Amino acid sequence: MELQDTPEEWRVVATATPFQGNKTSVRTDDVVMPDGKVARRDYQVHPGSVAVLALDGEDRVLLLKQYRHPVRQKLWEIPAGLLDVPGENPLHAAQRELYEEAHVKAEDWRVLADVYTTPGGCDEAVRVFLARDLSDVEGERFEVADEEADMELARVPVADLVRGVLAGELHNNCLAVGVLSLAAARAGEGLDALRPAEAPWPARPFEA
């Protein structure tokens, strides 16, 4: 058995977009099931995202605390953002998000994990990067607004984050995937064995 997700697309006999938002939309598809019956599936259409686990020289991760209205909580998160342009290079998007949200740049970039956040109800794909060799960026800070205007920044040891995820105290999916992938990579072949920053990403193809 090959342990790998595989592309497959069941036949759609009707489709509609009952809601179109600024960045995402909701699509309704009538999908033919294996027994020949047709089932209706509603899901969010999403451009895709990137997230950055930025690790400093003291083995601390750069975090942001931000209000998330759908869950009515302020969550500790790693820098993340949307792929604003179809086909955008995800590394460039990740570098932009790290600069805009934390005013930091990194010299060493690797891919930690590629995930679908909620594949039963949304087609969002996220690439989680590991960024090392951090330094502050000179110049004007990016102007923040709305929820981002209330963000807190912190640097937290990796061990504390792993404990917090496993204890059910930290809930952001990119943070959880990032720190647990980091711990797994260290326990395995090491961080230098991670995929390069511009590794292919079939879920969101791009030009290097």
Tab-separated table of C-alpha atoms in Angstrom:
chain	number	residue	atom	x	y	z
A	1	MET	CA	0.000	0.000	0.000
A	2	GLU	CA	1.331	3.427	-0.984
A	3	LEU	CA	0.644	5.813	1.874
A	4	GLN	CA	-0.029	8.942	-0.151
A	5	ASP	CA	-3.081	11.073	-0.912
A	6	THR	CA	-4.131	10.783	-4.556
A	7	PRO	CA	-6.040	13.098	-6.918
A	8	GLU	CA	-9.600	12.082	-7.764
A	9	GLU	CA	-12.644	14.014	-8.939
A	10	TRP	CA	-16.174	12.624	-8.865
A	11	ARG	CA	-18.632	13.809	-11.492
A	12	VAL	CA	-20.535	17.029	-10.767
A	13	VAL	CA	-23.906	17.312	-12.502
A	14	ALA	CA	-24.813	20.804	-11.248
A	15	THR	CA	-23.039	23.637	-9.488
A	16	ALA	CA	-23.953	27.054	-8.101
A	17	THR	CA	-22.336	29.840	-6.054
A	18	PRO	CA	-24.991	31.107	-3.608
A	19	PHE	CA	-22.549	33.409	-1.821
A	20	GLN	CA	-19.584	35.436	-3.104
A	21	GLY	CA	-17.476	37.231	-0.507
A	22	ASN	CA	-14.458	39.493	-0.731
A	23	LYS	CA	-11.881	36.690	-0.597
A	24	THR	CA	-13.886	33.471	-0.411
A	25	SER	CA	-17.182	32.089	-1.666
A	26	VAL	CA	-19.596	29.226	-1.001
A	27	ARG	CA	-20.193	26.656	-3.722
A	28	THR	CA	-22.941	24.054	-3.977
A	29	ASP	CA	-22.192	20.966	-6.085
A	30	ASP	CA	-24.443	18.029	-6.913
A	31	VAL	CA	-21.987	15.114	-6.895
A	32	VAL	CA	-22.528	11.595	-8.232
A	33	MET	CA	-21.778	9.039	-5.506
A	34	PRO	CA	-20.254	5.572	-6.162
A	35	ASP	CA	-23.709	3.960	-6.045
A	36	GLY	CA	-25.006	6.366	-8.719
A	37	LYS	CA	-27.025	8.552	-6.356
A	38	VAL	CA	-26.538	12.330	-6.389
A	39	ALA	CA	-25.668	14.142	-3.155
A	40	ARG	CA	-25.458	17.878	-2.593
A	41	ARG	CA	-22.250	19.226	-1.073
A	42	ASP	CA	-21.793	22.816	0.150
A	43	TYR	CA	-18.256	24.076	0.768
A	44	GLN	CA	-16.179	27.215	1.045
A	45	VAL	CA	-13.926	28.064	-1.899
A	46	HIS	CA	-10.663	29.512	-0.621
A	47	PRO	CA	-7.589	30.940	-2.424
A	48	GLY	CA	-5.146	29.142	-0.127
A	49	SER	CA	-2.830	30.356	2.619
A	50	VAL	CA	0.704	30.318	3.906
A	51	ALA	CA	1.956	30.253	7.494
A	52	VAL	CA	5.421	30.792	8.945
A	53	LEU	CA	6.954	29.118	11.982
A	54	ALA	CA	9.765	31.599	12.581
A	55	LEU	CA	12.407	30.115	14.867
A	56	ASP	CA	15.019	32.345	16.496
A	57	GLY	CA	18.501	31.526	17.772
A	58	GLU	CA	17.193	30.799	21.281
A	59	ASP	CA	14.779	28.112	20.037
A	60	ARG	CA	11.777	30.382	20.417
A	61	VAL	CA	8.903	30.747	17.975
A	62	LEU	CA	7.542	34.139	16.990
A	63	LEU	CA	3.835	34.297	17.879
A	64	LEU	CA	0.937	36.692	17.437
A	65	LYS	CA	-2.214	36.803	19.565
A	66	GLN	CA	-5.241	37.843	17.545
A	67	TYR	CA	-9.019	37.954	18.001
A	68	ARG	CA	-10.883	35.439	15.823
A	69	HIS	CA	-14.562	36.276	15.722
A	70	PRO	CA	-15.991	32.938	14.469
A	71	VAL	CA	-14.645	31.121	17.542
A	72	ARG	CA	-14.945	34.104	19.928
A	73	GLN	CA	-11.392	33.747	21.194
A	74	LYS	CA	-8.029	35.452	21.030
A	75	LEU	CA	-5.685	32.795	19.674
A	76	TRP	CA	-1.928	32.492	19.752
A	77	GLU	CA	-0.898	31.994	16.133
A	78	ILE	CA	2.109	32.020	13.839
A	79	PRO	CA	2.237	34.660	11.071
A	80	ALA	CA	-0.052	33.662	8.199
A	81	GLY	CA	-1.984	35.093	5.317
A	82	LEU	CA	-3.810	34.480	2.063
A	83	LEU	CA	-2.359	33.819	-1.348
A	84	ASP	CA	-3.568	37.109	-2.777
A	85	VAL	CA	-2.926	36.312	-6.443
A	86	PRO	CA	-3.708	33.018	-8.245
A	87	GLY	CA	-0.451	31.210	-8.952
A	88	GLU	CA	1.491	33.378	-6.476
A	89	ASN	CA	4.762	31.847	-5.284
A	90	PRO	CA	3.965	30.739	-1.708
A	91	LEU	CA	7.477	31.522	-0.492
A	92	HIS	CA	7.095	35.132	-1.591
A	93	ALA	CA	3.716	35.302	0.154
A	94	ALA	CA	5.210	33.860	3.351
A	95	GLN	CA	8.071	36.344	3.303
A	96	ARG	CA	5.559	39.154	2.873
A	97	GLU	CA	3.439	37.958	5.797
A	98	LEU	CA	6.452	37.623	8.097
A	99	TYR	CA	7.476	41.170	7.232
A	100	GLU	CA	4.005	42.699	7.520
A	101	GLU	CA	2.913	40.960	10.716
A	102	ALA	CA	6.187	40.747	12.633
A	103	HIS	CA	8.586	43.110	10.822
A	104	VAL	CA	11.116	40.280	10.576
A	105	LYS	CA	12.995	38.618	7.729
A	106	ALA	CA	14.659	35.197	7.544
A	107	GLU	CA	17.602	33.826	5.582
A	108	ASP	CA	16.787	30.108	5.741
A	109	TRP	CA	13.421	28.772	4.545
A	110	ARG	CA	12.064	25.195	4.443
A	111	VAL	CA	8.654	23.572	4.023
A	112	LEU	CA	7.351	21.989	7.228
A	113	ALA	CA	3.974	20.704	6.034
A	114	ASP	CA	1.220	21.070	3.438
A	115	VAL	CA	-2.292	20.587	4.808
A	116	TYR	CA	-5.984	21.006	4.016
A	117	THR	CA	-7.493	22.791	7.009
A	118	THR	CA	-11.058	21.424	6.816
A	119	PRO	CA	-11.389	19.214	3.711
A	120	GLY	CA	-14.950	18.201	4.565
A	121	GLY	CA	-16.222	21.756	4.190
A	122	CYS	CA	-13.545	23.969	2.636
A	123	ASP	CA	-10.930	23.612	-0.108
A	124	GLU	CA	-8.361	25.769	1.728
A	125	ALA	CA	-4.797	24.489	1.357
A	126	VAL	CA	-2.053	25.814	3.641
A	127	ARG	CA	1.710	25.556	3.272
A	128	VAL	CA	3.504	25.889	6.607
A	129	PHE	CA	7.088	27.125	6.328
A	130	LEU	CA	9.983	26.975	8.754
A	131	ALA	CA	11.979	30.232	8.767
A	132	ARG	CA	15.364	30.507	10.511
A	133	ASP	CA	18.226	32.986	10.809
A	134	LEU	CA	15.874	35.813	11.741
A	135	SER	CA	16.641	39.522	11.815
A	136	ASP	CA	14.587	42.671	12.247
A	137	VAL	CA	13.629	44.637	9.155
A	138	GLU	CA	14.586	48.289	8.956
A	139	GLY	CA	12.165	50.961	7.815
A	140	GLU	CA	8.510	51.771	8.360
A	141	ARG	CA	6.257	49.123	9.865
A	142	PHE	CA	3.253	47.899	7.894
A	143	GLU	CA	0.101	49.784	8.866
A	144	VAL	CA	-2.335	47.458	10.633
A	145	ALA	CA	-6.103	47.748	10.965
A	146	ASP	CA	-9.161	45.951	12.393
A	147	GLU	CA	-8.252	42.789	14.386
A	148	GLU	CA	-4.561	43.181	13.569
A	149	ALA	CA	-4.441	46.539	15.348
A	150	ASP	CA	-4.964	44.693	18.644
A	151	MET	CA	-2.341	41.977	18.097
A	152	GLU	CA	0.188	40.987	20.746
A	153	LEU	CA	3.647	39.662	19.810
A	154	ALA	CA	5.749	37.193	21.771
A	155	ARG	CA	8.593	34.713	21.386
A	156	VAL	CA	7.901	31.395	23.098
A	157	PRO	CA	10.160	28.327	23.529
A	158	VAL	CA	9.313	25.394	21.270
A	159	ALA	CA	8.952	23.024	24.241
A	160	ASP	CA	6.278	25.263	25.809
A	161	LEU	CA	4.312	25.295	22.566
A	162	VAL	CA	4.408	21.518	22.152
A	163	ARG	CA	3.169	21.153	25.713
A	164	GLY	CA	0.432	23.740	25.135
A	165	VAL	CA	-0.841	22.021	21.988
A	166	LEU	CA	-0.935	18.584	23.620
A	167	ALA	CA	-2.609	20.037	26.737
A	168	GLY	CA	-5.414	21.539	24.659
A	169	GLU	CA	-4.422	25.094	25.533
A	170	LEU	CA	-3.386	26.236	22.031
A	171	HIS	CA	-5.844	25.676	19.187
A	172	ASN	CA	-4.704	27.444	16.023
A	173	ASN	CA	-4.248	24.761	13.372
A	174	CYS	CA	-1.175	26.262	11.705
A	175	LEU	CA	0.547	26.675	15.067
A	176	ALA	CA	-0.260	23.092	16.054
A	177	VAL	CA	0.815	21.635	12.715
A	178	GLY	CA	3.946	23.779	12.677
A	179	VAL	CA	5.305	23.023	16.139
A	180	LEU	CA	4.439	19.316	16.039
A	181	SER	CA	6.000	18.986	12.574
A	182	LEU	CA	9.093	20.748	13.877
A	183	ALA	CA	9.326	18.326	16.809
A	184	ALA	CA	8.812	15.341	14.502
A	185	ALA	CA	11.468	16.558	12.055
A	186	ARG	CA	13.975	16.992	14.872
A	187	ALA	CA	13.214	13.497	16.165
A	188	GLY	CA	13.632	12.094	12.661
A	189	GLU	CA	16.095	13.049	9.943
A	190	GLY	CA	16.657	16.610	11.161
A	191	LEU	CA	15.628	20.043	9.897
A	192	ASP	CA	18.075	20.076	6.996
A	193	ALA	CA	16.195	17.099	5.536
A	194	LEU	CA	12.985	19.134	5.197
A	195	ARG	CA	11.770	19.975	1.703
A	196	PRO	CA	13.211	23.097	0.073
A	197	ALA	CA	11.206	26.299	0.272
A	198	GLU	CA	10.119	26.127	-3.376
A	199	ALA	CA	9.142	22.448	-3.390
A	200	PRO	CA	6.180	21.675	-5.699
A	201	TRP	CA	2.726	22.168	-4.184
A	202	PRO	CA	0.079	20.411	-6.300
A	203	ALA	CA	-2.768	21.880	-4.237
A	204	ARG	CA	-1.751	25.399	-5.294
A	205	PRO	CA	0.591	25.192	-8.330
A	206	PHE	CA	2.977	28.107	-8.827
A	207	GLU	CA	5.933	29.229	-10.881
A	208	ALA	CA	9.252	29.422	-9.025
